[in-house]
Amino acid sequence: MIKVENLSKSFGPKVAVNGVSFTVERGEVLGFLGPNGAGKSTTMRMITGFIPPSEGKVTVGQHDMIEDPIPAKRLIGYLPENAPAYTDMTVEGFLGFIAELRGMHGDARKRAVHRVVEMCFLESVLYQSIETLSKGFRHRTCLAQSIIHDPEVLVMDEPTDGLDPNQKHEVRGLIRRMGEKKAIIFSTHILEEVEAVCSRAIIIDRGQIVANGTPQQLKQQSDAAGAVLLIVRAVAGAQLVERLSGVANARRTAIVKEENGKVWARVYPKSANTNGELARNVLAAATGWQVEELHTEEGRLDEVFRSITLPETAKSAKP
Amino acid sequence: MNSISNIRAITKRELGGYFSSPVAYVFIVIFLLLTGFFTFMAGGFFERGQASLENSFFVWHPWLYLFLVPAAGMRLWAEERRVGTLELLLTLPITTWQAIAGKFLASWLFLLLALVLTFPVVITVNFLGSPDNGVIFAAYVGSFLMAGAYLAIACMTSAMTRNQVVSFIVSFVICLLLVLCGFPPVTNLLTRWDIPWLVNTVAAFSVITHFEYFTKGVVDSRDVIFFLSVIGFSLFTTGVIIRSHRAG
Ligand SMILES: Nc1ncnc2c1ncn2[C@@H]1O[C@H](COP(=O)(O)OP(=O)(O)O)[C@@H](O)[C@H]1O
Ligand SMILES: [Mg+2]
């Protein structure tokens, strides 16, 4: 549904997006990750036709966004960063206005407004001026306008930014449900969100894609992926490290913390750790200890995110 | 027609935007107070003893609009840019032209409303004497067209910035130049330089000269075309500006 080819954007000498390519199909929820200033919003603005790319091509459905913007824009629902809305209008007036520009009139328009008001829980503020809404309601109002025409493609720039935990949970659920039938792309810097919602994630840093895969695949790039975490009671750290270092396929053992007479230790695998092999080896080596817990770790997304994006941003910070 | 209904939706929203805040009412009251003051006090409406509005009422319009029209138009695009709704508007399936036309029409209608509310002046002059109402009507048409020309310029400067004050000042200056083109002290100065083509060119851009024909009851197609071309050119430029720095 969305096809982005070699997309670039420069603002004067500043290259905000540099040769980004990817596709999103119906039924996919693509998470767009990256530190602040990575170029997420700029990419989304080019996809939705707000700013023209310096180079490259965006195709939505069958339509080129530059050559044929109106039919392309018809397919898209867009929630811009910071959820802007006409503050002088009421929620109902605003949604009706957007519906009208989306080509809905009369009864169809009323039904469309009614539908999104229910989906986004806006009944209680329907006749309230947007100016007077709390941030959460305002955000949901803008979310409602983005899905008012039941679009096939949904582009959302930080859709959960500024919401409280309950609202975040609701919005994530909504995205996941809609993702079954639509092509969705959303940006975030909350990593748990990616695991909760996305079928695929792209990490972008300084305008370039640095990782692309399912959340599972990305997690496997983590240092801790496949490591075994062991918690034992009443064993000295040094003794533990000594004994675990000898385990087959263990590259290194690190003490995570020692507290209340318990020791947390992580054993990193030498080669790919499959079928819990390392866990069995560690358990065998731990005979006689009071083992409280032992499990193989999946790897952590935030660690992958940091290891991919940190060195780069650190470099750019000192030219 | 799709584009008509889009333009209508935007016009409706924009008009609603005017009246949802007290600014619109304040604007209209100021406009009426100022026209009243200039007509009856400065314009010497009663002292003249003429059954005409040309020299007491309409003569002030090019000057009054200089402040009021940029004020009415400054928010059109600057506010959208500041609040971020521009991003919503321009990613909807409408063309930039439809958005420009819708917004322009809304403010023009708003100015028309303000102009129509000056009708007590017409009643007064009809009550006191027997003026040529055809002339008065022609002058109103001219005034409306002139307001449109100023407004299109304000629309253009509003698209350049997210700051309404900057927009106001720039459009004020541009409109002032157009007024000064026909202001006697300026035209006299130019005549003294004795460069006929320059005098003619500058005079051709004079808002006052074109407007004066209307106030005398002459509706010449050249004057109508002048105002319409200023509107057309300014709105076209607005489109170019919006396309060129949408991201700003
Ligand atoms: N209109 C603009 N003019 C100049 N620079 C811009 C503009 N918009 C974005 N940038 C720059 O482009 C980079 C990417 O910005 P953005 O896409 O907003 O990042 P993100 O959304 O990932 O935080 C930033 O360094 C930002 O300063
Ligand atoms: Mg952003």
mmCIF file of C-alpha atoms and ligand atoms in Angstrom, chain A residues 9-12 14-17 34-45 51 81 157-158 187 189 204 207, chain B residues 162 246-248, ligand 1:
data_model
loop_
_atom_site.group_PDB
_atom_site.id
_atom_site.type_symbol
_atom_site.label_atom_id
_atom_site.label_comp_id
_atom_site.label_asym_id
_atom_site.label_seq_id
_atom_site.Cartn_x
_atom_site.Cartn_y
_atom_site.Cartn_z
ATOM 1 C CA LYS A 9 14.977 15.630 2.073
ATOM 2 C CA SER A 10 17.406 18.463 2.704
ATOM 3 C CA PHE A 11 16.644 21.736 4.418
ATOM 4 C CA GLY A 12 19.368 23.942 3.028
ATOM 5 C CA LYS A 14 20.947 20.019 6.513
ATOM 6 C CA VAL A 15 20.084 16.526 5.315
ATOM 7 C CA ALA A 16 17.066 15.443 7.363
ATOM 8 C CA VAL A 17 16.238 12.235 5.480
ATOM 9 C CA GLY A 34 14.528 6.691 16.173
ATOM 10 C CA PRO A 35 15.994 9.281 18.494
ATOM 11 C CA ASN A 36 14.722 12.866 18.362
ATOM 12 C CA GLY A 37 15.696 14.621 15.160
ATOM 13 C CA ALA A 38 16.274 11.346 13.309
ATOM 14 C CA GLY A 39 13.925 12.351 10.502
ATOM 15 C CA LYS A 40 10.769 10.431 11.421
ATOM 16 C CA SER A 41 8.388 13.374 11.111
ATOM 17 C CA THR A 42 10.033 14.605 7.933
ATOM 18 C CA THR A 43 9.609 11.177 6.338
ATOM 19 C CA MET A 44 5.952 11.074 7.348
ATOM 20 C CA ARG A 45 5.360 14.554 6.001
ATOM 21 C CA ILE A 51 6.304 18.527 1.974
ATOM 22 C CA GLU A 81 2.881 15.318 15.466
ATOM 23 C CA ASP A 157 3.303 10.628 14.165
ATOM 24 C CA GLU A 158 3.790 9.768 17.847
ATOM 25 C CA SER A 187 6.469 6.681 14.860
ATOM 26 C CA HIS A 189 10.341 6.477 20.790
ATOM 27 C CA ILE A 204 16.107 5.371 11.678
ATOM 28 C CA GLY A 207 18.062 10.292 8.267
ATOM 29 C CA ARG B 162 3.716 32.370 11.167
ATOM 30 C CA ARG B 246 5.095 24.296 3.351
ATOM 31 C CA ALA B 247 7.492 22.923 5.896
ATOM 32 C CA GLY B 248 8.464 26.213 7.535
HETATM 33 N N1 LIG C 1 11.348 22.857 8.236
HETATM 34 C C1 LIG C 1 12.585 22.512 8.624
HETATM 35 N N2 LIG C 1 13.630 23.322 8.361
HETATM 36 C C2 LIG C 1 14.873 22.992 8.728
HETATM 37 N N3 LIG C 1 15.206 21.857 9.359
HETATM 38 C C3 LIG C 1 14.230 20.993 9.646
HETATM 39 C C4 LIG C 1 12.853 21.267 9.294
HETATM 40 N N4 LIG C 1 12.100 20.232 9.700
HETATM 41 C C5 LIG C 1 12.938 19.347 10.284
HETATM 42 N N5 LIG C 1 14.217 19.799 10.248
HETATM 43 C C6 LIG C 1 15.403 19.091 10.765
HETATM 44 O O1 LIG C 1 15.411 17.789 10.248
HETATM 45 C C7 LIG C 1 15.809 16.856 11.228
HETATM 46 C C8 LIG C 1 14.779 15.782 11.370
HETATM 47 O O2 LIG C 1 13.649 16.308 12.014
HETATM 48 P P1 LIG C 1 12.341 15.454 12.302
HETATM 49 O O3 LIG C 1 11.941 14.759 11.067
HETATM 50 O O4 LIG C 1 11.346 16.370 12.916
HETATM 51 O O5 LIG C 1 12.851 14.417 13.391
HETATM 52 P P2 LIG C 1 12.050 13.430 14.341
HETATM 53 O O6 LIG C 1 10.601 13.531 13.997
HETATM 54 O O7 LIG C 1 12.626 12.083 14.065
HETATM 55 O O8 LIG C 1 12.327 13.866 15.740
HETATM 56 C C9 LIG C 1 16.048 17.640 12.508
HETATM 57 O O9 LIG C 1 17.428 17.830 12.651
HETATM 58 C C10 LIG C 1 15.343 18.935 12.272
HETATM 59 O O10 LIG C 1 16.014 19.981 12.917
#
